[in-house]
Coordinates of C-alpha atoms in Angstrom, one line a residue:
M1 CA 46.2 127.9 -70.4
A2 CA 47.7 124.9 -68.9
S3 CA 48.3 126.7 -65.7
S4 CA 44.6 127.8 -65.5
R5 CA 43.6 124.2 -66.4
N6 CA 45.6 122.5 -63.7
P7 CA 43.9 124.1 -60.6
E8 CA 40.5 123.2 -62.0
E9 CA 41.5 119.6 -62.7
E10 CA 43.0 119.0 -59.2
P11 CA 39.7 119.2 -57.2
L12 CA 38.0 117.0 -59.7
R13 CA 40.6 114.3 -59.4
S14 CA 39.7 113.4 -55.8
P15 CA 36.3 114.9 -54.9
F16 CA 35.7 112.0 -52.5
P17 CA 38.9 110.9 -50.8
L18 CA 39.4 107.1 -50.8
T19 CA 39.1 105.9 -47.2
P20 CA 40.6 102.4 -46.6
P21 CA 38.1 99.7 -45.6
P22 CA 37.8 99.0 -41.9
A23 CA 40.1 96.3 -40.7
L24 CA 37.4 93.9 -39.6
G25 CA 39.8 91.4 -38.4
D26 CA 41.6 94.0 -36.2
E27 CA 38.6 96.1 -35.0
Y28 CA 35.4 94.1 -35.0
Y29 CA 36.7 90.5 -34.5
P30 CA 38.5 90.6 -31.2
F31 CA 39.9 87.1 -31.7
G32 CA 42.6 87.6 -34.3
G33 CA 40.5 87.8 -37.5
E34 CA 38.3 84.7 -36.9
G35 CA 34.7 85.1 -37.9
Q36 CA 33.7 82.6 -35.2
P37 CA 35.6 82.2 -31.9
P38 CA 37.0 78.7 -31.6
F39 CA 35.7 78.3 -28.0
V40 CA 32.1 79.4 -28.6
G41 CA 30.9 75.9 -29.4
E42 CA 32.8 74.4 -26.5
A43 CA 31.5 77.0 -24.1
A44 CA 28.0 76.4 -25.4
A45 CA 28.4 72.7 -25.0
A46 CA 29.8 73.2 -21.5
G47 CA 26.9 75.4 -20.6
A48 CA 24.4 72.9 -22.0
A49 CA 26.2 70.0 -20.1
G50 CA 26.3 71.9 -16.8
E51 CA 22.6 73.1 -16.6
G52 CA 22.3 71.7 -13.1
D53 CA 25.1 73.9 -11.7
P54 CA 24.2 77.6 -11.2
E55 CA 27.8 78.8 -11.7
E56 CA 28.1 76.9 -15.0
A57 CA 24.7 78.3 -16.1
D58 CA 25.9 81.8 -15.4
L59 CA 29.1 81.2 -17.3
G60 CA 27.1 79.8 -20.3
V61 CA 24.9 82.9 -20.3
L62 CA 28.0 85.1 -20.3
L63 CA 29.5 83.2 -23.2
Q64 CA 26.3 83.4 -25.2
R65 CA 26.0 87.1 -24.5
K66 CA 29.6 87.6 -25.6
E67 CA 28.9 85.5 -28.7
Q68 CA 25.9 87.8 -29.5
D69 CA 28.1 90.9 -29.0
L70 CA 30.7 89.5 -31.3
L71 CA 28.0 88.7 -33.9
L72 CA 26.6 92.3 -33.6
A73 CA 30.1 93.7 -34.0
A74 CA 30.7 91.5 -37.1
E75 CA 27.4 92.7 -38.6
L76 CA 28.4 96.4 -37.9
G77 CA 31.8 95.8 -39.5
K78 CA 30.1 94.2 -42.5
M79 CA 27.7 97.2 -42.8
L80 CA 30.6 99.6 -42.7
L81 CA 32.5 97.5 -45.3
E82 CA 29.5 97.7 -47.6
R83 CA 29.3 101.5 -47.1
N84 CA 33.0 101.8 -47.9
E85 CA 32.5 99.7 -51.0
E86 CA 29.6 101.8 -52.1
L87 CA 31.8 104.9 -51.6
E88 CA 34.5 103.3 -53.7
R89 CA 32.0 102.7 -56.4
R90 CA 30.7 106.2 -56.2
Y91 CA 34.3 107.4 -56.3
D92 CA 34.9 105.3 -59.5
E93 CA 31.8 106.8 -61.1
L94 CA 32.9 110.3 -60.2
M95 CA 36.3 109.6 -61.6
K96 CA 34.8 108.4 -64.8
E97 CA 32.6 111.5 -65.0
H98 CA 35.7 113.6 -64.3
L99 CA 37.6 111.9 -67.1
E100 CA 34.6 112.4 -69.4
V101 CA 34.4 116.0 -68.4
K102 CA 38.1 116.3 -68.9
E103 CA 37.9 114.8 -72.4
V104 CA 35.0 117.1 -73.2
R105 CA 37.0 120.0 -71.9
L106 CA 40.0 119.1 -74.0
H107 CA 37.7 118.8 -76.9
K108 CA 36.3 122.1 -76.2
Q109 CA 39.7 123.6 -75.7
A110 CA 40.6 122.3 -79.1
R111 CA 37.5 123.8 -80.5
L112 CA 38.4 127.1 -78.7
H113 CA 41.5 127.3 -80.7
L114 CA 39.4 127.1 -83.7
W115 CA 36.8 129.6 -82.4
V116 CA 39.3 132.2 -81.3
A117 CA 39.4 133.7 -84.7
G118 CA 35.6 133.9 -85.0
G119 CA 35.1 136.0 -81.8
M120 CA 33.0 133.4 -80.0
L121 CA 35.6 132.5 -77.4
N122 CA 34.4 134.6 -74.5
H123 CA 30.8 133.4 -74.9
H124 CA 31.8 129.7 -74.9
L125 CA 34.2 130.1 -72.1
E126 CA 31.6 131.7 -69.9
Q127 CA 29.0 129.0 -70.8
E128 CA 31.5 126.2 -70.1
K129 CA 32.6 127.9 -66.8
H130 CA 29.0 128.1 -65.7
E131 CA 28.3 124.5 -66.6
L132 CA 31.5 123.4 -64.7
R133 CA 30.5 125.4 -61.6
R134 CA 27.0 123.9 -61.6
H135 CA 28.4 120.4 -62.0
L136 CA 31.0 121.1 -59.3
E137 CA 28.4 122.5 -56.9
S138 CA 26.1 119.5 -57.4
G139 CA 29.0 117.1 -56.8
R140 CA 30.0 119.0 -53.7
A141 CA 26.5 119.0 -52.3
E142 CA 26.2 115.3 -53.0
F143 CA 29.6 114.7 -51.4
E144 CA 28.7 116.8 -48.3
T145 CA 25.4 114.9 -47.9
R146 CA 27.1 111.6 -48.3
T147 CA 29.9 112.7 -46.0
A148 CA 27.4 113.8 -43.3
E149 CA 25.6 110.5 -43.6
L150 CA 28.8 108.6 -43.3
E151 CA 30.0 110.7 -40.3
A152 CA 26.6 110.1 -38.6
D153 CA 27.0 106.3 -39.3
L154 CA 30.6 106.5 -38.1
V155 CA 29.6 108.3 -34.8
A156 CA 26.8 105.7 -34.2
A157 CA 29.3 102.9 -35.0
R158 CA 31.8 104.4 -32.6
V159 CA 29.1 104.7 -29.9
Q160 CA 28.2 101.0 -30.4
L161 CA 31.8 100.1 -30.5
G162 CA 32.4 101.9 -27.2
Q163 CA 29.4 100.1 -25.7
K164 CA 30.7 96.8 -27.0
R165 CA 34.1 97.5 -25.5
L166 CA 32.5 98.3 -22.1
E167 CA 30.5 95.2 -22.3
Q168 CA 33.6 93.2 -23.3
Q169 CA 35.4 94.7 -20.2
D170 CA 32.5 93.8 -18.0
T171 CA 32.5 90.3 -19.6
S172 CA 36.2 90.0 -19.0
R173 CA 35.9 91.0 -15.4
E174 CA 33.0 88.5 -15.0
S175 CA 35.1 85.9 -16.8
S176 CA 38.0 86.6 -14.4
Q177 CA 35.7 86.3 -11.4
A178 CA 34.2 83.1 -12.9
V179 CA 37.8 81.7 -13.4
L180 CA 38.6 82.5 -9.7
D181 CA 35.4 81.0 -8.5
L182 CA 36.0 77.9 -10.6
S183 CA 39.5 77.7 -9.3
E184 CA 38.2 77.8 -5.7
Q185 CA 35.6 75.3 -6.6
N186 CA 38.2 73.1 -8.2
Q187 CA 40.3 73.2 -5.1
R188 CA 37.3 72.3 -2.9
L189 CA 36.4 69.4 -5.2
V190 CA 40.0 68.2 -5.1
E191 CA 40.0 68.2 -1.3
Q192 CA 36.6 66.5 -1.2
L193 CA 37.9 63.9 -3.7
S194 CA 41.0 63.2 -1.6
Q195 CA 38.8 62.9 1.6
V196 CA 36.4 60.6 -0.2
T197 CA 39.3 58.5 -1.6
H198 CA 40.8 58.1 1.9
L199 CA 37.4 57.2 3.4
E200 CA 36.9 54.7 0.6
Q201 CA 40.2 53.1 1.3
Q202 CA 39.4 52.8 5.0
L203 CA 35.9 51.3 4.2
Q204 CA 37.5 48.9 1.8
E205 CA 39.9 47.7 4.5
D206 CA 37.1 47.4 7.1
L207 CA 35.0 45.5 4.5
I208 CA 37.8 43.0 3.9
V209 CA 38.2 42.4 7.6
L210 CA 34.5 42.1 8.1
R211 CA 34.2 39.7 5.2
A212 CA 36.9 37.5 6.6
E213 CA 35.2 37.5 10.0
H214 CA 31.9 36.7 8.2
R215 CA 33.4 33.7 6.5
T216 CA 34.9 32.4 9.7
L217 CA 31.6 32.9 11.5
T218 CA 29.7 31.2 8.7
L219 CA 31.9 28.1 9.1
C220 CA 31.5 28.2 12.8
N221 CA 27.8 28.6 12.4
A222 CA 27.6 25.5 10.2
E223 CA 29.6 23.5 12.7
H224 CA 27.5 24.8 15.6
A225 CA 24.4 24.0 13.7
A226 CA 25.5 20.4 13.1
R227 CA 26.6 20.1 16.8
M228 CA 23.3 21.6 17.9
Q229 CA 21.3 19.1 15.9
S230 CA 23.3 16.2 17.4
L231 CA 22.9 17.7 20.9
Q232 CA 19.2 18.1 20.3
A233 CA 18.9 14.5 19.2
E234 CA 20.9 13.4 22.2
N235 CA 18.8 15.6 24.4
R236 CA 15.6 14.0 23.1
L237 CA 17.0 10.5 23.8
L238 CA 18.0 11.6 27.3
Q239 CA 14.5 13.1 27.8
E240 CA 13.0 9.9 26.8
R241 CA 15.3 8.0 29.1
K242 CA 14.5 10.4 31.9
Q243 CA 10.8 9.8 31.4
D244 CA 11.4 6.1 31.5
M245 CA 13.5 6.4 34.6
E246 CA 10.9 8.6 36.3
K247 CA 8.3 5.9 35.5
Q248 CA 10.6 3.3 37.0
I249 CA 11.3 5.6 40.0
R250 CA 7.6 5.9 40.6
Q251 CA 7.1 2.2 40.4
L252 CA 10.0 1.6 42.7
R253 CA 8.7 4.2 45.1
E254 CA 5.3 2.4 45.1
E255 CA 7.1 -0.9 45.6
N256 CA 9.2 0.6 48.4
E257 CA 6.1 1.9 50.1
A258 CA 4.5 -1.5 49.9
I259 CA 7.7 -3.1 51.2
Q260 CA 8.0 -0.5 53.9
A261 CA 4.4 -1.3 54.9
L262 CA 5.3 -5.0 54.9
V263 CA 8.4 -4.3 57.0
D264 CA 6.3 -2.4 59.5
T265 CA 3.8 -5.3 59.6
L266 CA 6.6 -7.8 60.0
H267 CA 8.1 -5.7 62.7
E268 CA 4.8 -5.6 64.6
N269 CA 4.5 -9.3 64.1
L270 CA 8.1 -9.7 65.4
L271 CA 7.2 -7.7 68.5
L272 CA 4.2 -9.9 69.0
L273 CA 6.2 -13.0 68.6
R274 CA 8.8 -11.8 71.1
K275 CA 6.1 -10.9 73.5
E276 CA 4.5 -14.4 73.1
S277 CA 7.9 -16.0 73.4
R278 CA 8.4 -14.2 76.7
E279 CA 5.0 -15.2 77.9
K280 CA 5.7 -18.7 76.8
Q281 CA 8.9 -18.8 78.7
L282 CA 7.1 -17.5 81.7
R283 CA 4.5 -20.2 81.3
K284 CA 7.2 -22.8 81.0
N285 CA 8.8 -21.7 84.1
S286 CA 5.5 -21.6 86.0
M287 CA 4.6 -25.0 84.6
K288 CA 8.0 -26.4 85.8
F289 CA 7.2 -25.3 89.3
G290 CA 3.5 -25.8 89.4
Q291 CA 2.7 -28.9 87.4
K292 CA 5.6 -31.3 87.5
T293 CA 3.5 -34.3 86.9
S294 CA 2.2 -33.1 83.5
S295 CA 3.7 -34.7 80.4
P296 CA 5.5 -32.8 77.7
Q297 CA 2.8 -33.8 75.2
E298 CA 0.1 -32.2 77.2
I299 CA 2.1 -29.0 77.6
E300 CA 2.6 -28.9 73.8
S301 CA -1.0 -29.6 73.2
S302 CA -2.0 -26.9 75.6
L303 CA 0.4 -24.5 74.0
G304 CA -0.8 -25.4 70.6
D305 CA -4.4 -24.9 71.5
A306 CA -3.8 -21.6 73.2
P307 CA -4.9 -18.5 71.3
G308 CA -2.1 -16.4 69.8
A309 CA 0.4 -19.2 69.9
P310 CA 3.7 -18.4 68.3
G311 CA 3.5 -21.3 66.0
Q312 CA 0.4 -20.0 64.2
T313 CA 1.1 -16.4 63.7
P314 CA 4.4 -16.8 61.8
K315 CA 2.7 -19.2 59.4
V316 CA -0.2 -16.8 58.7
K317 CA 2.1 -13.8 58.3
Q318 CA 4.6 -15.7 56.1
K319 CA 1.8 -16.9 53.8
D320 CA 0.3 -13.4 53.5
A321 CA 3.5 -11.5 53.1
I322 CA 6.1 -13.7 51.4
G323 CA 4.2 -16.8 50.4
C324 CA 6.6 -19.2 52.2
T325 CA 5.8 -22.8 52.9
P326 CA 4.0 -23.7 56.1
K327 CA 6.2 -24.1 59.1
K328 CA 6.8 -27.6 60.2
A329 CA 5.5 -28.6 63.5
S330 CA 8.8 -30.0 64.4
L331 CA 10.5 -26.5 64.5
S332 CA 10.6 -24.7 67.8
P333 CA 9.3 -21.2 68.2
E334 CA 12.8 -19.7 68.6
E335 CA 13.9 -21.2 65.3
N336 CA 10.7 -19.9 63.6
L337 CA 11.4 -16.5 65.0
S338 CA 15.1 -16.5 64.0
E339 CA 14.2 -17.7 60.5
Y340 CA 11.5 -15.2 60.1
T341 CA 13.9 -12.4 61.3
K342 CA 16.5 -13.5 58.8
K343 CA 14.0 -13.4 55.9
V344 CA 12.8 -10.0 56.9
S345 CA 16.3 -8.6 57.2
A346 CA 17.3 -10.2 53.8
L347 CA 14.2 -8.8 52.2
S348 CA 15.0 -5.4 53.7
Y349 CA 18.6 -5.5 52.6
Q350 CA 17.6 -6.5 49.0
Q351 CA 15.1 -3.6 48.8
Q352 CA 17.7 -1.2 50.2
D353 CA 20.2 -2.3 47.5
I354 CA 17.6 -1.9 44.8
L355 CA 16.7 1.6 46.2
A356 CA 20.4 2.5 46.4
Q357 CA 20.9 1.4 42.7
K358 CA 17.9 3.4 41.7
E359 CA 19.1 6.4 43.6
I360 CA 22.5 6.1 41.9
E361 CA 20.8 5.9 38.5
I362 CA 18.6 8.9 39.4
A363 CA 21.7 10.9 40.4
K364 CA 23.4 9.9 37.1
L365 CA 20.3 11.0 35.2
Q366 CA 20.2 14.2 37.1
D367 CA 23.9 14.8 36.2
Q368 CA 23.2 14.1 32.6
V369 CA 20.2 16.5 32.7
T370 CA 22.4 19.1 34.3
L371 CA 25.0 18.7 31.5
Q372 CA 22.2 18.9 28.9
H373 CA 21.0 22.1 30.5
V374 CA 24.6 23.5 30.4
E375 CA 24.9 22.5 26.8
L376 CA 21.5 24.0 26.0
S377 CA 22.6 27.2 27.7
G378 CA 25.8 27.2 25.6
L379 CA 23.7 26.6 22.5
K380 CA 21.5 29.5 23.5
A381 CA 24.6 31.6 23.9
E382 CA 25.8 30.5 20.5
I383 CA 22.4 31.2 19.0
E384 CA 22.6 34.7 20.5
N385 CA 26.1 35.0 19.0
Q386 CA 24.7 33.9 15.6
R387 CA 22.0 36.5 15.9
R388 CA 24.6 39.1 16.7
L389 CA 26.6 37.9 13.7
Y390 CA 23.5 38.2 11.6
Q391 CA 23.1 41.8 12.8
E392 CA 26.8 42.4 12.0
T393 CA 26.1 40.9 8.5
L394 CA 23.3 43.3 8.0
T395 CA 25.7 46.1 9.2
I396 CA 28.2 44.9 6.6
C397 CA 25.6 45.0 3.9
E398 CA 24.7 48.6 4.9
I399 CA 28.4 49.5 4.9
E400 CA 28.7 48.0 1.3
L401 CA 25.7 50.1 0.2
E402 CA 27.2 53.2 1.8
L403 CA 30.5 52.4 0.0
A404 CA 28.7 52.1 -3.3
K405 CA 27.0 55.4 -2.7
I406 CA 30.4 57.0 -1.9
S407 CA 31.8 55.5 -5.1
L408 CA 29.0 57.1 -7.1
E409 CA 29.6 60.4 -5.3
R410 CA 33.3 60.1 -6.1
D411 CA 32.6 59.4 -9.8
S412 CA 30.2 62.4 -9.9
L413 CA 32.8 64.6 -8.2
S414 CA 35.5 63.4 -10.7
Q415 CA 33.2 64.3 -13.6
Q416 CA 32.5 67.7 -12.0
L417 CA 36.2 68.2 -11.6
L418 CA 36.9 67.4 -15.3
R419 CA 34.1 69.8 -16.3
V420 CA 35.6 72.5 -14.2
I421 CA 39.1 71.9 -15.6
R422 CA 37.7 72.1 -19.1
Q423 CA 35.8 75.3 -18.4
K424 CA 38.9 76.7 -16.8
M425 CA 41.0 75.9 -19.9
A426 CA 38.3 77.4 -22.1
L427 CA 38.2 80.5 -20.0
S428 CA 42.0 80.8 -20.0
Q429 CA 42.0 80.5 -23.8
E430 CA 39.2 83.0 -24.0
L431 CA 41.1 85.4 -21.8
E432 CA 44.3 85.0 -23.8
A433 CA 42.4 85.5 -27.1
W434 CA 40.7 88.6 -25.6
Q435 CA 44.0 90.1 -24.5
V436 CA 45.4 89.4 -28.0
S437 CA 42.4 90.9 -29.6
K438 CA 42.6 93.9 -27.3
Q439 CA 46.2 94.5 -28.3
I440 CA 45.3 94.1 -32.0
S441 CA 42.4 96.5 -31.6
E442 CA 44.8 99.0 -29.9
L443 CA 47.3 98.6 -32.7
S444 CA 44.6 99.1 -35.3
G445 CA 43.2 102.1 -33.5
N446 CA 46.7 103.6 -33.4
T447 CA 47.1 102.8 -37.1
R448 CA 43.8 104.4 -38.0
S449 CA 44.6 107.5 -35.9
Q450 CA 47.9 107.8 -37.8
K451 CA 46.1 107.4 -41.1
G452 CA 43.5 109.9 -40.0
S453 CA 46.3 112.4 -39.1
H454 CA 47.9 111.8 -42.5
D455 CA 44.7 112.1 -44.5
P456 CA 43.8 115.7 -43.6
G457 CA 47.3 116.8 -44.5
T458 CA 47.2 115.0 -47.8
S459 CA 43.8 116.4 -48.7
G460 CA 45.0 119.9 -47.7
G461 CA 48.0 119.5 -49.9
I462 CA 45.9 118.5 -52.8

């Protein structure tokens, strides 16, 4: 009886073999059992910070896609875990039913011992056997249905898992390519940064030299401005003196012309006087030979009454030209002529001295004017130099602006370099985590395959 009872009890003990729950940390979470990867937030932040860069935007999209894939895998694992828990509950219920059936069966067996004597044993055994078969068939049908559903879910989950693994492989390849691209970009940015730094140093040195030159030229400009003001004042004074001297020169020229006219007139009078003196001498000689009886008083009266006498002309000319006193009657014509000649020569010498002094002053003024022109030309050259320095100052300002722009570009390149380094570190961490998760998933797959290979043998033995 016991031997017939044991084969019937064994199938009821484990109608639904207990399958271990899926190792979610090993299979569906590729980052070592973490529900949320530690780098997702950083990658999302890096993607949000680098919206302007197309490569950073692509990297952010890849990370978001991978995050979505991880979330889907987590949901799938959660669903399979719930299914497994439900199967465990069903298994517990079936075990309870089996225990109840076993108790009922023991109770019936006890009753069978009592009913053997009454001849009802065969009928009750057949009825109990029929009930047990019906219960077993219903349990098997439900088990097969549930098993088919779970197998279909498992196949779908395996298909999704294969797709996720393929997507993870694509993502890993894209991540590796992105890491290579970022490394190349990092190298280019480092080279550009070194070039910009070298250029900035050169511009700083040039700026220091130009500032020193600008300070020196500013001091020279102030000195030249003061000197230019003094020279302009002196030039104005010299211009005024020049105008005064020109006025004096004009006056002296007028006086010289008047004196020259007077000299010409005096020269003509001198010629007339000489001519009259010769005529007079001739008359004297003729009178000595022709009129020896005439007295000297008659000769003088006749000479004095004669027209164009030499005693009258010098008086008139001297009164008109020089304003001298009338000639005494006691002077002879030769004395009058010599005195007149002396006065004319003295007046001519005096006018010549005055003209020579004026010409010397005019030459000095011309020399001063020439010096002023030279100084003005030098000042014009200095003004041109100052204009050139002003242009150089504007060039220095432009260089300073260019240097400020280069500094801003250097700062932006430094920030980009830091972002690229952070992204590179995040991608390297992600790659390491993915490799670790891949190894863990391979180990979990091997463990499951080993468990699957042991489970059929165990069920067959049971």
